Coordinates of C-alpha atoms in Angstrom, one line a residue:
M1164 CA -58.3 -58.3 -84.1
A1165 CA -58.8 -54.4 -84.0
N1166 CA -54.7 -54.2 -85.1
K1167 CA -55.0 -56.2 -88.2
L1168 CA -58.3 -54.5 -89.6
I1169 CA -56.5 -50.9 -89.3
V1170 CA -53.4 -52.5 -90.9
A1171 CA -54.9 -54.3 -93.8
T1172 CA -57.3 -50.7 -94.0
V1173 CA -54.3 -48.8 -94.8
F1174 CA -52.3 -51.4 -96.6
F1175 CA -55.4 -51.5 -99.2
L1176 CA -55.5 -48.0 -99.4
A1177 CA -51.9 -47.6 -100.1
V1178 CA -51.7 -50.1 -103.1
G1179 CA -55.4 -49.5 -104.6
N1180 CA -54.1 -46.9 -107.0
T1181 CA -50.8 -45.6 -108.4
S1182 CA -51.6 -42.8 -110.1
F1183 CA -49.7 -39.3 -109.7
A1184 CA -51.2 -35.9 -108.6
E1185 CA -49.1 -32.8 -107.9
A1186 CA -47.9 -31.9 -104.7
E1187 CA -49.7 -29.0 -102.5
K1188 CA -46.6 -28.0 -101.0
N1189 CA -42.9 -28.9 -101.6
I1190 CA -41.1 -30.4 -98.2
D1191 CA -37.5 -30.5 -98.0
W1192 CA -37.9 -34.2 -96.2
N1193 CA -33.5 -34.0 -96.1
T1194 CA -33.6 -31.2 -93.9
E1195 CA -36.6 -31.3 -91.7
T1196 CA -35.9 -35.2 -90.6
L1197 CA -33.0 -37.4 -89.9
S1198 CA -34.1 -40.3 -92.5
G1199 CA -34.7 -37.9 -95.3
D1200 CA -36.2 -39.0 -98.7
W1201 CA -35.6 -42.1 -99.0
G1202 CA -33.9 -41.2 -102.6
G1203 CA -36.9 -39.7 -103.5
I1204 CA -39.4 -42.7 -102.0
R1205 CA -41.1 -40.1 -99.3
S1206 CA -42.1 -37.5 -101.9
D1207 CA -42.9 -40.2 -104.5
L1208 CA -45.8 -41.2 -101.7
Y1209 CA -46.2 -37.2 -101.1
N1210 CA -47.4 -37.2 -104.5
R1211 CA -49.3 -40.1 -104.7
G1212 CA -51.4 -38.6 -101.6
F1213 CA -49.3 -40.4 -98.8
S1214 CA -47.6 -37.9 -95.9
L1215 CA -45.5 -40.0 -93.8
E1216 CA -44.0 -38.7 -90.3
F1217 CA -42.3 -40.8 -87.6
S1218 CA -41.2 -39.0 -84.3
H1219 CA -39.7 -40.2 -81.4
K1220 CA -39.3 -38.6 -77.6
S1221 CA -36.5 -39.9 -75.0
D1222 CA -36.8 -38.5 -71.2
V1223 CA -34.7 -39.0 -68.6
M1224 CA -36.6 -37.7 -65.0
T1225 CA -34.4 -37.4 -61.9
N1226 CA -36.2 -36.5 -58.4
L1227 CA -33.7 -34.6 -56.6
S1228 CA -35.7 -34.2 -53.1
G1229 CA -39.2 -35.3 -51.8
G1230 CA -42.1 -37.4 -53.6
I1231 CA -41.8 -40.7 -52.9
K1232 CA -38.0 -41.2 -53.1
Q1233 CA -34.8 -40.0 -55.3
G1234 CA -33.7 -41.5 -58.3
T1235 CA -33.7 -41.5 -62.2
A1236 CA -35.8 -43.1 -64.6
W1237 CA -36.2 -43.3 -68.8
M1238 CA -39.3 -43.0 -70.5
G1239 CA -39.6 -43.3 -74.6
Y1240 CA -41.9 -43.1 -76.9
A1241 CA -42.4 -43.7 -81.0
D1242 CA -45.5 -43.1 -83.1
A1243 CA -46.2 -43.1 -86.8
K1244 CA -48.1 -40.8 -88.3
I1245 CA -50.2 -41.4 -91.9
E1246 CA -52.5 -39.2 -93.2
I1247 CA -53.7 -39.7 -96.8
D1248 CA -55.7 -37.5 -99.3
M1249 CA -58.1 -39.2 -100.5
E1250 CA -58.7 -37.3 -103.2
K1251 CA -55.4 -38.1 -104.6
L1252 CA -55.7 -41.5 -103.9
L1253 CA -59.3 -42.4 -105.1
G1254 CA -61.0 -39.1 -106.3
L1255 CA -62.7 -38.1 -102.9
D1256 CA -63.3 -34.7 -102.9
A1257 CA -62.4 -32.9 -99.4
T1258 CA -61.8 -36.4 -98.4
T1259 CA -58.9 -37.2 -95.5
A1260 CA -57.6 -40.3 -93.7
Y1261 CA -55.4 -40.2 -90.9
V1262 CA -53.7 -43.4 -88.8
L1263 CA -51.7 -42.7 -85.6
Y1264 CA -49.6 -45.9 -84.5
H1265 CA -47.7 -44.8 -80.9
G1266 CA -45.6 -46.9 -78.5
E1267 CA -44.2 -46.3 -75.0
L1268 CA -41.3 -48.2 -73.3
G1269 CA -39.4 -47.8 -69.9
G1270 CA -40.1 -46.9 -66.3
K1271 CA -42.9 -45.6 -64.4
F1272 CA -41.0 -42.3 -63.1
D1273 CA -43.7 -40.3 -61.7
R1274 CA -45.4 -43.5 -59.9
D1275 CA -42.0 -44.7 -58.0
Y1276 CA -40.4 -41.3 -57.6
V1277 CA -42.6 -38.6 -56.9
G1278 CA -46.3 -39.9 -56.6
S1279 CA -48.0 -36.6 -58.0
F1280 CA -51.8 -36.0 -58.7
L1281 CA -50.8 -34.3 -62.1
S1282 CA -48.4 -36.3 -63.5
V1283 CA -44.5 -34.6 -64.4
N1284 CA -44.4 -36.5 -67.5
N1285 CA -46.4 -36.8 -70.0
I1286 CA -45.5 -39.7 -71.8
E1287 CA -45.5 -41.9 -69.4
V1288 CA -48.4 -44.5 -69.1
G1289 CA -50.0 -46.8 -66.9
T1290 CA -49.0 -50.1 -69.2
N1291 CA -46.2 -50.1 -71.7
T1292 CA -47.3 -51.1 -75.2
A1293 CA -47.8 -50.0 -78.8
Q1294 CA -51.6 -49.7 -80.3
F1295 CA -53.0 -47.3 -82.5
Q1296 CA -54.5 -44.2 -80.9
H1297 CA -56.1 -42.4 -84.0
A1298 CA -57.9 -44.1 -87.1
W1299 CA -60.2 -42.3 -88.6
V1300 CA -61.5 -40.6 -92.0
K1301 CA -63.0 -37.2 -92.6
R1302 CA -65.1 -35.6 -94.7
N1303 CA -65.3 -32.0 -95.7
F1304 CA -68.5 -30.1 -96.6
F1305 CA -69.5 -26.4 -97.6
D1306 CA -66.6 -25.2 -99.0
N1307 CA -64.5 -26.7 -95.9
N1308 CA -66.4 -24.9 -93.5
F1309 CA -68.1 -28.0 -92.0
S1310 CA -66.7 -31.6 -91.6
V1311 CA -67.6 -35.0 -90.0
L1312 CA -64.8 -37.3 -89.0
A1313 CA -65.5 -41.0 -88.2
G1314 CA -63.2 -43.5 -86.9
L1315 CA -61.1 -44.6 -83.6
Y1316 CA -60.1 -40.7 -82.3
A1317 CA -59.0 -39.1 -79.4
A1318 CA -60.8 -36.1 -78.3
D1319 CA -57.7 -34.1 -77.0
S1320 CA -56.3 -34.0 -80.1
E1321 CA -58.8 -31.0 -80.9
F1322 CA -60.8 -30.3 -77.7
Y1323 CA -59.9 -28.1 -74.3
V1324 CA -56.0 -27.2 -76.3
T1325 CA -54.1 -24.4 -76.5
E1326 CA -50.8 -23.9 -78.8
T1327 CA -49.2 -22.0 -76.3
S1328 CA -49.5 -24.9 -73.5
S1329 CA -48.0 -27.6 -75.6
V1330 CA -44.8 -27.3 -75.1
F1331 CA -44.6 -28.6 -71.3
T1332 CA -43.5 -32.1 -70.5
Q1333 CA -46.6 -32.1 -67.8
T1334 CA -49.5 -33.7 -68.2
P1335 CA -52.0 -31.0 -67.6
Y1336 CA -50.8 -28.9 -70.2
G1337 CA -52.5 -31.0 -72.6
A1338 CA -55.3 -32.7 -71.6
A1339 CA -56.3 -31.2 -67.8
N1340 CA -56.7 -33.2 -65.2
D1341 CA -60.6 -32.1 -64.3
W1342 CA -61.1 -33.7 -67.5
G1343 CA -58.3 -36.4 -67.7
Q1344 CA -59.4 -38.2 -64.3
S1345 CA -62.4 -39.3 -65.8
K1346 CA -60.4 -41.4 -68.2
P1347 CA -62.1 -40.0 -71.8
P1348 CA -61.0 -40.8 -74.7
I1349 CA -57.2 -38.8 -74.5
Y1350 CA -53.9 -40.3 -75.2
P1351 CA -52.5 -43.0 -75.2
V1352 CA -55.7 -44.6 -76.0
G1353 CA -58.7 -43.0 -78.3
A1354 CA -62.3 -44.5 -78.9
L1355 CA -64.6 -44.8 -81.8
A1356 CA -66.1 -41.7 -82.6
I1357 CA -68.0 -39.4 -84.6
R1358 CA -67.1 -35.8 -84.7
A1359 CA -68.6 -32.8 -86.6
K1360 CA -66.8 -29.3 -86.8
Y1361 CA -68.1 -26.0 -87.9
V1362 CA -66.1 -23.0 -88.3
S1363 CA -67.9 -19.6 -89.8
P1364 CA -66.7 -18.6 -92.8
K1365 CA -64.4 -15.7 -91.7
Q1366 CA -62.6 -18.7 -89.8
D1367 CA -63.3 -16.5 -86.3
Y1368 CA -65.8 -18.9 -84.7
Y1369 CA -66.0 -22.6 -84.3
L1370 CA -68.8 -25.2 -83.2
Q1371 CA -66.9 -28.7 -82.7
G1372 CA -69.0 -31.6 -80.7
A1373 CA -67.9 -35.7 -80.5
V1374 CA -70.1 -39.1 -79.2
T1375 CA -67.2 -41.7 -78.1
D1376 CA -67.1 -45.0 -76.6
A1377 CA -67.4 -44.3 -73.0
V1378 CA -64.7 -46.4 -72.0
P1379 CA -61.6 -46.2 -74.3
G1380 CA -60.0 -49.9 -75.5
N1381 CA -60.2 -52.5 -72.9
P1382 CA -59.1 -51.8 -69.7
N1383 CA -59.1 -55.7 -68.9
H1384 CA -56.8 -55.6 -72.1
P1385 CA -54.4 -53.2 -71.5
H1386 CA -51.9 -54.2 -74.4
G1387 CA -52.6 -53.7 -77.9
T1388 CA -55.6 -52.4 -79.8
H1389 CA -59.1 -53.1 -78.7
I1390 CA -62.3 -51.8 -79.1
K1391 CA -65.0 -52.7 -76.8
L1392 CA -68.7 -51.6 -76.7
G1393 CA -71.4 -51.2 -74.2
D1394 CA -70.1 -49.3 -72.0
G1395 CA -72.3 -46.2 -72.7
T1396 CA -71.1 -42.8 -74.4
F1397 CA -69.1 -40.4 -73.5
S1398 CA -70.3 -36.2 -74.9
I1399 CA -67.9 -33.7 -75.5
V1400 CA -69.2 -30.0 -77.3
E1401 CA -66.4 -27.2 -77.1
L1402 CA -67.5 -23.6 -78.5
G1403 CA -64.8 -21.1 -79.8
Y1404 CA -63.6 -17.4 -80.9
T1405 CA -60.3 -17.4 -83.1
P1406 CA -60.1 -14.0 -84.3
Q1407 CA -57.8 -13.2 -87.5
A1408 CA -55.2 -11.3 -85.3
G1409 CA -53.9 -8.1 -87.3
K1410 CA -55.9 -8.4 -90.2
H1411 CA -56.4 -5.4 -91.6
S1412 CA -57.2 -4.1 -94.8
T1413 CA -54.7 -2.1 -97.4
A1414 CA -55.4 0.5 -100.2
S1415 CA -55.5 -2.3 -102.8
G1416 CA -58.1 -3.7 -100.7
Q1417 CA -56.0 -7.1 -99.8
Q1418 CA -55.6 -8.7 -96.4
D1419 CA -52.5 -7.9 -94.7
D1420 CA -51.8 -10.3 -91.9
S1421 CA -48.7 -8.4 -89.9
D1422 CA -49.0 -8.2 -86.5
E1423 CA -45.9 -6.5 -85.6
G1424 CA -45.8 -5.3 -81.9
N1425 CA -49.6 -5.7 -80.9
T1426 CA -51.2 -8.0 -78.6
S1427 CA -54.4 -10.2 -80.1
L1428 CA -56.6 -12.7 -78.6
K1429 CA -55.4 -15.9 -80.7
K1430 CA -58.1 -18.5 -78.5
L1431 CA -61.5 -18.2 -76.7
A1432 CA -63.0 -21.3 -75.6
V1433 CA -65.9 -23.3 -73.5
G1434 CA -66.7 -26.7 -73.2
Y1435 CA -68.9 -29.3 -71.4
W1436 CA -68.6 -33.0 -71.2
R1437 CA -71.2 -35.5 -70.2
Y1438 CA -71.0 -39.7 -70.2
S1439 CA -74.2 -41.0 -70.3
T1440 CA -73.8 -43.7 -67.6
P1441 CA -73.8 -41.4 -64.1
A1442 CA -71.1 -42.3 -61.5
D1443 CA -71.1 -43.8 -58.2
D1444 CA -71.0 -41.2 -55.3
Q1445 CA -67.2 -41.1 -53.8
D1446 CA -67.7 -41.7 -50.7
P1447 CA -68.4 -45.4 -50.2
T1448 CA -70.7 -44.6 -46.9
N1449 CA -73.2 -42.7 -49.0
L1450 CA -75.7 -45.2 -50.2
D1451 CA -79.2 -44.9 -51.1
A1452 CA -82.8 -46.6 -49.7
S1453 CA -81.4 -50.5 -51.4
G1454 CA -77.8 -50.1 -50.3
N1455 CA -76.3 -49.3 -52.9
P1456 CA -74.0 -46.2 -54.0
V1457 CA -75.6 -43.4 -54.8
R1458 CA -75.2 -42.0 -58.4
H1459 CA -74.5 -38.5 -59.9
P1460 CA -74.2 -36.8 -63.3
N1461 CA -70.6 -38.0 -64.7
Q1462 CA -70.0 -34.2 -66.2
G1463 CA -67.9 -31.0 -66.3
A1464 CA -67.2 -28.0 -68.2
Y1465 CA -64.2 -25.9 -69.3
F1466 CA -62.9 -22.7 -70.0
L1467 CA -59.4 -21.5 -71.7
A1468 CA -57.8 -18.3 -73.5
E1469 CA -55.0 -17.6 -74.8
R1470 CA -53.3 -14.9 -76.7
T1471 CA -50.3 -12.9 -77.9
L1472 CA -48.9 -10.7 -75.2
L1473 CA -46.1 -9.1 -77.6
A1474 CA -45.4 -10.0 -81.3
E1475 CA -41.5 -9.3 -82.2
E1476 CA -40.9 -7.0 -85.4
G1477 CA -40.7 -8.6 -88.4
D1478 CA -41.9 -11.9 -87.2
P1479 CA -44.5 -12.3 -85.7
S1480 CA -44.9 -15.6 -85.3
Q1481 CA -42.1 -15.0 -82.8
G1482 CA -42.7 -13.2 -78.8
L1483 CA -44.3 -13.7 -75.8
S1484 CA -47.7 -15.5 -75.7
G1485 CA -49.9 -16.8 -72.8
F1486 CA -52.9 -18.8 -71.8
V1487 CA -55.1 -19.5 -69.1
R1488 CA -57.6 -22.6 -68.8
F1489 CA -59.7 -23.6 -66.0
G1490 CA -62.4 -27.1 -66.1
V1491 CA -64.4 -28.1 -62.8
A1492 CA -65.9 -32.0 -62.7
N1493 CA -68.6 -33.2 -60.5
K1494 CA -67.3 -32.6 -56.7
D1495 CA -69.9 -35.4 -55.9
V1496 CA -68.2 -38.2 -57.8
Y1497 CA -64.2 -36.7 -58.6
R1498 CA -61.1 -36.5 -56.5
V1499 CA -60.7 -32.5 -57.9
D1500 CA -63.2 -30.8 -58.4
W1501 CA -61.3 -27.9 -60.2
T1502 CA -57.9 -27.6 -61.9
G1503 CA -56.4 -24.1 -63.1
N1504 CA -53.3 -23.7 -65.0
V1505 CA -51.6 -20.6 -66.4
G1506 CA -48.4 -20.2 -68.2
M1507 CA -46.2 -18.1 -70.9
H1508 CA -44.3 -18.9 -73.6
Y1509 CA -41.4 -17.1 -75.7
R1510 CA -40.7 -18.0 -78.9
G1511 CA -36.9 -16.6 -80.3
L1512 CA -36.4 -15.2 -77.2
I1513 CA -32.3 -15.4 -78.0
A1514 CA -30.8 -14.1 -81.2
E1515 CA -30.4 -16.3 -83.8
R1516 CA -32.3 -19.0 -81.7
D1517 CA -35.4 -18.4 -83.8
D1518 CA -37.8 -21.8 -83.3
D1519 CA -36.5 -22.0 -79.2
I1520 CA -39.2 -21.6 -77.1
A1521 CA -38.9 -20.7 -73.3
A1522 CA -41.6 -21.5 -70.7
I1523 CA -42.9 -21.3 -67.4
G1524 CA -46.4 -22.7 -66.3
V1525 CA -48.8 -23.2 -63.1
T1526 CA -50.9 -26.1 -62.4
V1527 CA -53.3 -26.2 -59.6
S1528 CA -55.0 -29.2 -58.4
H1529 CA -57.9 -28.4 -55.8
A1530 CA -59.4 -31.4 -53.9
S1531 CA -63.2 -31.7 -53.2
A1532 CA -64.6 -31.4 -49.7
I1533 CA -65.7 -34.6 -50.0
Y1534 CA -62.0 -36.2 -50.7
Q1535 CA -60.7 -34.2 -48.1
R1536 CA -63.0 -35.2 -45.4
I1537 CA -62.7 -39.0 -46.6
N1538 CA -59.1 -39.6 -46.9
A1539 CA -57.7 -36.6 -44.9
S1540 CA -56.0 -35.3 -47.5
L1541 CA -54.8 -31.5 -47.6
S1542 CA -56.9 -28.9 -50.2
S1543 CA -54.7 -28.7 -53.4
E1544 CA -51.3 -29.5 -54.7
T1545 CA -49.4 -27.4 -57.1
G1546 CA -47.1 -27.8 -59.9
V1547 CA -44.6 -25.4 -61.6
E1548 CA -42.7 -25.9 -65.1
A1549 CA -39.9 -24.4 -66.1
T1550 CA -38.5 -25.5 -69.6
Y1551 CA -36.6 -24.1 -72.9
R1552 CA -36.8 -26.2 -76.0
A1553 CA -33.9 -25.8 -77.8
Q1554 CA -34.6 -26.5 -81.7
V1555 CA -31.0 -27.9 -82.8
K1556 CA -31.7 -29.4 -85.8
K1557 CA -35.1 -29.2 -87.9
W1558 CA -35.3 -33.1 -87.2
L1559 CA -33.5 -32.8 -83.6
A1560 CA -35.0 -30.7 -80.5
L1561 CA -33.5 -30.2 -77.0
Q1562 CA -35.4 -29.6 -73.8
P1563 CA -34.6 -29.5 -70.7
T1564 CA -37.4 -28.8 -67.5
L1565 CA -37.3 -28.1 -64.1
Q1566 CA -40.1 -28.8 -62.0
H1567 CA -41.4 -28.1 -58.2
I1568 CA -44.7 -29.8 -56.9
L1569 CA -46.1 -28.4 -54.1
H1570 CA -47.9 -31.6 -51.7
P1571 CA -47.7 -34.3 -54.3
N1572 CA -50.8 -36.0 -54.3
M1573 CA -52.5 -33.7 -51.6
D1574 CA -50.9 -35.8 -49.1
P1575 CA -50.2 -34.1 -45.5
S1576 CA -47.6 -36.6 -45.5
A1577 CA -45.4 -36.1 -48.7
K1578 CA -42.3 -33.5 -49.1
D1579 CA -42.7 -31.1 -51.7
A1580 CA -40.8 -32.3 -54.8
W1581 CA -38.0 -31.2 -57.0
V1582 CA -38.1 -32.8 -60.5
F1583 CA -35.5 -32.1 -63.6
G1584 CA -35.5 -33.9 -66.9
V1585 CA -34.2 -33.7 -70.7
R1586 CA -36.4 -34.7 -73.6
I1587 CA -34.6 -35.7 -76.5
E1588 CA -37.1 -35.3 -79.9
T1589 CA -36.5 -36.3 -82.8
A1590 CA -38.5 -36.6 -86.3
F1591 CA -37.6 -39.5 -88.6

C-alpha cells in the first residue's frame, strides 16, 4: 500500500504542471551518465524541476582465509533518485521533494563467509528486496538558514556523517555500529520522520534534530515498503561546526576560497540519540521484582571530527583528509558499548588521476562487560580496510578493497579473516 501511495504522489507531481523554467546549472548528461540525455528528455525534465539519477553497484567479495569459511559471493545494489524543485513545478518557494527507491540482489557474503560484527560490505542486507528509503518534502525558511523536512526518511543521510569516510565499503564508515546495532531508521529502511535544521548565517554552525518512528518498516514483513506505527519514537540531535576554511577577504573586499597547502578543520560535531521506549537488559537473568527483565534507557552519543591535512596547490579539493569518530551506547542493553574509527583518504594521489581516491581506515568495536561475561567473548573486534576508488569515466568507478578482520564477532574460536573485493559503480 505504501509503495502505491508514494508512486501515485510522484506521478501526480510529474504530470501536474508542464511549464518551463530556466535551469540553474548546466549538467552534461552525456558525459556524466552512461545513458546520456535521452535525446534531450532528461534536460527537458530538469528544466521542469525534475533531477533524475540512477546508479548500480556490483560487489564481488572473496574471503581468502579465516572467518567462517573461504569463498566468494556477488552482491548488487541499484537505486533511482528523483529530486523535484517544487518552485519550478508548482510555484512553491524554497520547497524540494525527494524520493529514493532501491533494491538489492545477490548473496550474503559477511553472514556466510566472514561472520564479523561490523559487516565487511555496506550493500549487504538481511533480506533482498526493493523499497523506498526516502520520500519526503523539505521547506526552507529565513533565507535558507532553517529547514523542515517531513516524510519517509533515513537518518544516516545527515546524522553521524563524514564525507572523508564515505569511500569505504565496510559498513561502520556510514552508520557506525554503536548506533546501527539499535536498528534505527538507516539504510536500507527509512521511517516516517520530521527533521528540522538550523544553519548559522555564516554557514559555520548548525543544529539539527529529527523525530522518527522507532521501528522502521515492519520487521514481520521485510519485503517492500511498510509503515507500522505504535512502537514509540526515535530521536536524534546533532550540533556541528563547519568552518568556512581558507576563506579570507581580499583588498577588494571579496572572499577568496583558496586553501592551497593549508590544513583546515572541515567538520566537528557531537550527537545524542534516544528511543522513547526503554530496552531490556541484555542479561536474561537480570530480572526485577515481578520477574520481568530489568529495563534501561535506550540511548547513545557520538563525536566526530574531519579535517584537511594537506591541500594540493592549484586545486584545494585534492589532497589528504582525515577523520575520527567515536560513539557509545548503553552498556546494559547492547553488545557493543563503544566503537571508534579513524582513517584518511587522498584524492588525486596519482598524477593525471585527479578524481581517484586512495583510503585506509580502522574500526574498533568494543564488547560490553556484560556481553563478554554471558557469551564468553573477546573484548573487541578490529576491522582494517585499504581501498582505491578509480574514476575510470565520469559515470564509471572501479574500486578494489583489501580488508583484515581481527577477532571476527569477538568470537575466541574464530580465526582472523583476510578479505579481498572489487566494486563496480555505474551512474546511468
